[in-house]
């Protein structure tokens, strides 16, 4: 495991906009260098619908992803991944093998809600 990142201020934390979204579409992304899915995520009226490339094929299927609530950073610049433009960074933690386990919520929460 990597060492903790350097200490930051609360104001630094506030510059990272992490929102809750609902996956409305998941599809294969065979052009990606590492196995991944293309996700279309609805973040509500303030942020809108955004796309994300996510390397989550080890633990999730397309059917498990559609309708799932996920957390993502919505204020990074878009990133070109092969032929696909990823607009948000979907968040997860590594399992024992380094594979991504998605961050989610365990109760009903507002789509588009900001992490605090």
Coordinates of N, CA and C in Angstrom, one line a residue:
X1 N 0.8 -1.2 0.0 CA 0.0 0.0 0.0 C 0.9 1.2 0.0
X2 N 0.5 2.3 -0.7 CA 1.2 3.5 -0.7 C 1.1 4.2 0.6
X3 N 2.1 5.1 0.9 CA 2.1 5.9 2.1 C 1.0 6.9 2.0
X4 N 0.5 7.5 3.1 CA -0.5 8.5 3.1 C 0.0 9.7 2.3
X5 N -0.9 10.4 1.6 CA -0.5 11.6 0.9 C -0.2 12.7 1.9
X6 N 0.5 13.8 1.4 CA 0.8 14.9 2.3 C -0.4 15.5 2.8
X7 N -0.4 16.1 4.0 CA -1.5 16.8 4.6 C -1.9 18.0 3.8
X8 N -3.2 18.2 3.7 CA -3.8 19.3 3.0 C -4.8 20.0 3.9
X9 N -5.2 21.2 3.4 CA -6.2 22.0 4.2 C -7.6 21.6 3.8
X10 N -8.5 22.0 4.6 CA -9.9 21.7 4.3 C -10.3 22.4 3.0
X11 N -9.8 23.6 2.8 CA -10.1 24.3 1.5 C -9.5 23.6 0.3
X12 N -8.4 22.9 0.5 CA -7.9 22.0 -0.6 C -8.9 20.9 -0.9
X13 N -9.4 20.3 0.1 CA -10.4 19.2 0.0 C -11.6 19.7 -0.8
X14 N -12.0 20.9 -0.5 CA -13.3 21.5 -1.1 C -13.1 21.7 -2.6
X15 N -11.9 21.8 -3.1 CA -11.7 22.0 -4.5 C -12.0 20.7 -5.3
X16 N -12.0 19.6 -4.7 CA -12.3 18.3 -5.4 C -13.8 18.1 -5.2
X17 N -14.5 18.1 -6.3 CA -16.0 18.0 -6.4 C -16.4 16.5 -6.6
X18 N -16.7 15.8 -5.5 CA -17.1 14.4 -5.6 C -18.6 14.3 -5.5
X19 N -19.2 13.8 -6.5 CA -20.7 13.7 -6.5 C -21.2 12.2 -6.6
X20 N -22.4 12.0 -6.2 CA -23.1 10.7 -6.3 C -23.9 10.7 -7.6
X21 N -23.7 9.7 -8.4 CA -24.4 9.5 -9.6 C -25.0 8.1 -9.8
X22 N -25.9 8.0 -10.7 CA -26.6 6.7 -11.1 C -26.1 6.3 -12.5
X23 N -25.6 5.1 -12.6 CA -25.2 4.6 -13.9 C -26.4 4.3 -14.7
X24 N -26.6 5.0 -15.8 CA -27.8 4.8 -16.7 C -27.4 3.9 -17.8
X25 N -26.1 3.7 -18.1 CA -25.7 2.9 -19.2 C -24.3 2.4 -19.0
X26 N -24.1 1.1 -19.2 CA -22.8 0.5 -19.1 C -22.6 -0.3 -20.4
X27 N -21.4 -0.2 -21.0 CA -21.1 -1.0 -22.2 C -19.7 -1.4 -22.2
X28 N -19.4 -2.4 -23.0 CA -18.0 -2.9 -23.1 C -17.1 -1.8 -23.8
X29 N -15.9 -1.9 -23.5 CA -14.9 -0.9 -24.0 C -13.7 -1.7 -24.5
X30 N -13.9 -2.5 -25.6 CA -12.8 -3.4 -26.1 C -11.6 -2.6 -26.6
X31 N -11.7 -1.3 -26.9 CA -10.5 -0.6 -27.4 C -9.6 -0.2 -26.3
X32 N -10.0 -0.3 -25.0 CA -9.1 0.1 -23.9 C -7.9 -0.8 -23.8
X33 N -6.8 -0.2 -23.3 CA -5.6 -1.1 -23.1 C -5.8 -2.1 -22.1
X34 N -6.4 -1.7 -20.9 CA -6.7 -2.6 -19.9 C -8.3 -2.8 -19.9
X35 N -8.8 -4.0 -19.5 CA -10.2 -4.3 -19.5 C -11.0 -3.2 -18.8
X36 N -12.0 -2.6 -19.5 CA -12.8 -1.5 -18.9 C -14.2 -1.5 -19.5
X37 N -15.0 -0.8 -18.8 CA -16.4 -0.5 -19.3 C -16.5 1.0 -19.5
X38 N -17.3 1.4 -20.5 CA -17.8 2.8 -20.7 C -19.0 3.0 -19.9
X39 N -19.0 3.9 -19.0 CA -20.2 4.2 -18.2 C -20.8 5.6 -18.6
X40 N -22.1 5.6 -18.6 CA -22.9 6.9 -18.7 C -23.5 7.1 -17.4
X41 N -23.2 8.2 -16.7 CA -23.7 8.4 -15.3 C -24.4 9.7 -15.2
X42 N -25.6 9.6 -14.6 CA -26.5 10.8 -14.4 C -26.1 11.4 -13.0
X43 N -25.7 12.6 -13.0 CA -25.4 13.3 -11.7 C -26.4 14.4 -11.4
X44 N -27.6 14.3 -12.0 CA -28.7 15.3 -11.6 C -28.5 16.5 -12.4
X45 N -29.5 17.5 -12.2 CA -29.6 18.7 -13.1 C -28.4 19.6 -13.0
X46 N -27.7 19.7 -11.8 CA -26.6 20.7 -11.7 C -25.3 20.2 -12.6
X47 N -25.0 18.9 -12.6 CA -23.9 18.4 -13.3 C -24.2 17.8 -14.6
X48 N -25.4 17.1 -14.6 CA -25.8 16.5 -15.9 C -25.3 15.1 -16.0
X49 N -25.4 14.6 -17.2 CA -25.0 13.2 -17.6 C -23.6 13.3 -18.1
X50 N -22.7 12.4 -17.6 CA -21.3 12.4 -17.9 C -20.8 11.0 -18.3
X51 N -19.7 10.9 -19.0 CA -19.2 9.6 -19.3 C -17.9 9.3 -18.5
X52 N -17.6 8.0 -18.3 CA -16.5 7.6 -17.6 C -16.0 6.2 -18.1
X53 N -14.7 6.1 -18.2 CA -14.1 4.8 -18.5 C -13.6 4.3 -17.1
X54 N -14.0 3.0 -16.8 CA -13.8 2.4 -15.5 C -13.2 1.0 -15.7
X55 N -12.1 0.8 -15.1 CA -11.4 -0.6 -15.1 C -12.0 -1.4 -14.0
X56 N -13.2 -1.8 -14.1 CA -14.0 -2.5 -13.1 C -14.5 -3.8 -13.5
X57 N -14.0 -4.4 -14.6 CA -14.5 -5.6 -15.2 C -14.3 -6.9 -14.3
X58 N -13.4 -6.8 -13.4 CA -13.1 -8.0 -12.6 C -14.3 -8.3 -11.6
X59 N -14.9 -7.3 -11.0 CA -15.9 -7.5 -10.0 C -17.3 -7.2 -10.5
X60 N -17.5 -6.6 -11.6 CA -18.8 -6.1 -12.0 C -19.1 -6.5 -13.5
X61 N -20.4 -6.7 -13.7 CA -20.9 -7.0 -15.1 C -21.8 -5.8 -15.5
X62 N -22.1 -5.7 -16.7 CA -22.9 -4.6 -17.2 C -24.2 -4.6 -16.5
X63 N -24.8 -5.7 -16.3 CA -26.1 -5.8 -15.7 C -26.1 -5.3 -14.2
X64 N -25.0 -5.6 -13.5 CA -24.8 -5.1 -12.1 C -24.6 -3.6 -12.0
X65 N -24.1 -3.0 -13.1 CA -23.7 -1.6 -13.1 C -24.9 -0.7 -13.4
X66 N -25.7 -1.1 -14.3 CA -26.9 -0.2 -14.7 C -27.8 0.0 -13.5
X67 N -28.0 1.2 -13.1 CA -28.9 1.6 -12.0 C -28.1 1.7 -10.7
X68 N -26.9 1.3 -10.7 CA -26.0 1.4 -9.5 C -25.6 2.8 -9.2
X69 N -25.6 3.2 -7.9 CA -25.1 4.5 -7.5 C -23.6 4.4 -7.3
X70 N -22.9 5.4 -7.8 CA -21.4 5.5 -7.8 C -21.0 6.9 -7.4
X71 N -19.8 7.0 -6.8 CA -19.2 8.3 -6.5 C -18.1 8.6 -7.6
X72 N -18.0 9.9 -8.0 CA -17.0 10.3 -9.0 C -16.6 11.7 -8.8
X73 N -15.4 12.0 -9.2 CA -14.9 13.3 -9.2 C -15.4 13.9 -10.5
X74 N -16.1 15.0 -10.4 CA -16.7 15.6 -11.6 C -16.1 16.9 -12.1
X75 N -15.0 17.3 -11.4 CA -14.4 18.6 -11.9 C -12.9 18.4 -12.3
X76 N -12.5 17.2 -12.7 CA -11.3 17.0 -13.4 C -11.5 17.4 -14.9
X77 N -10.4 17.8 -15.6 CA -10.6 18.0 -17.1 C -10.9 16.6 -17.7
X78 N -11.7 16.6 -18.8 CA -11.9 15.4 -19.6 C -10.6 14.7 -20.0
X79 N -10.6 13.4 -20.1 CA -9.4 12.7 -20.5 C -9.7 11.7 -21.6
X80 N -8.9 11.8 -22.6 CA -9.0 11.0 -23.8 C -8.4 9.6 -23.5
X81 N -9.3 8.6 -23.6 CA -8.8 7.2 -23.4 C -9.2 6.4 -24.7
X82 N -8.1 6.2 -25.5 CA -8.4 5.6 -26.8 C -9.3 6.5 -27.6
X83 N -10.4 5.9 -28.1 CA -11.4 6.7 -28.9 C -12.5 7.3 -28.0
X84 N -12.3 7.2 -26.7 CA -13.4 7.6 -25.8 C -12.9 8.8 -24.9
X85 N -13.8 9.7 -24.7 CA -13.6 10.9 -23.8 C -14.2 10.6 -22.5
X86 N -13.4 10.4 -21.4 CA -13.9 10.2 -20.1 C -13.9 11.5 -19.4
X87 N -15.1 11.9 -18.9 CA -15.4 13.2 -18.3 C -15.3 13.2 -16.8
X88 N -15.5 12.1 -16.2 CA -15.4 12.1 -14.7 C -14.6 10.8 -14.3
X89 N -14.0 10.9 -13.1 CA -13.3 9.8 -12.5 C -14.1 9.0 -11.5
X90 N -14.6 7.8 -11.9 CA -15.4 7.0 -11.0 C -14.4 6.4 -9.9
X91 N -14.9 6.5 -8.7 CA -14.0 6.2 -7.6 C -14.2 4.8 -7.0
X92 N -13.0 4.2 -6.6 CA -13.1 2.9 -6.0 C -11.8 2.7 -5.1
X93 N -11.8 1.6 -4.4 CA -10.7 1.2 -3.6 C -10.1 -0.2 -4.1
X94 N -8.8 -0.5 -3.9 CA -8.3 -1.7 -4.4 C -8.7 -2.9 -3.4
X95 N -8.9 -4.0 -4.0 CA -9.1 -5.3 -3.2 C -7.7 -5.8 -3.0
X96 N -7.6 -7.0 -2.4 CA -6.3 -7.6 -2.1 C -5.4 -7.8 -3.3
X97 N -6.0 -7.9 -4.5 CA -5.3 -8.1 -5.8 C -5.1 -6.9 -6.5
X98 N -5.5 -5.7 -6.0 CA -5.3 -4.4 -6.7 C -6.5 -4.1 -7.7
X99 N -7.5 -4.9 -7.7 CA -8.7 -4.7 -8.6 C -9.6 -3.7 -7.9
X100 N -10.3 -2.9 -8.7 CA -11.2 -1.9 -8.2 C -12.5 -2.4 -7.6
X101 N -12.8 -1.9 -6.4 CA -14.1 -2.1 -5.8 C -14.7 -0.7 -5.7
X102 N -15.9 -0.5 -6.3 CA -16.5 0.8 -6.4 C -16.9 1.3 -5.0
X103 N -16.8 2.7 -4.9 CA -17.3 3.4 -3.8 C -18.8 3.6 -4.0
X104 N -19.6 3.3 -3.0 CA -21.1 3.4 -3.1 C -21.7 4.0 -1.8
X105 N -23.0 3.9 -1.8 CA -23.7 4.4 -0.6 C -24.6 3.2 -0.1
X106 N -24.8 3.2 1.2 CA -25.6 2.1 1.7 C -27.1 2.5 2.1
X107 N -27.4 3.7 1.8 CA -28.8 4.2 2.0 C -29.2 5.0 0.8
X108 N -30.5 5.4 0.7 CA -30.9 6.3 -0.4 C -30.3 7.6 -0.2
X109 N -29.7 8.1 -1.3 CA -29.1 9.4 -1.2 C -29.4 10.2 -2.5
X110 N -29.3 11.5 -2.5 CA -29.7 12.3 -3.6 C -28.7 12.2 -4.8
X111 N -29.2 11.9 -6.0 CA -28.3 11.9 -7.2 C -27.8 13.3 -7.4
X112 N -26.5 13.4 -7.6 CA -25.9 14.7 -7.7 C -25.5 15.3 -6.4
X113 N -25.7 14.6 -5.3 CA -25.3 15.1 -4.0 C -23.8 15.2 -3.9
X114 N -23.3 16.2 -3.2 CA -21.8 16.4 -3.1 C -21.3 15.8 -1.8
X115 N -20.2 15.1 -1.9 CA -19.5 14.5 -0.7 C -19.1 15.6 0.2
X116 N -19.4 15.4 1.5 CA -18.9 16.3 2.6 C -18.5 15.5 3.8

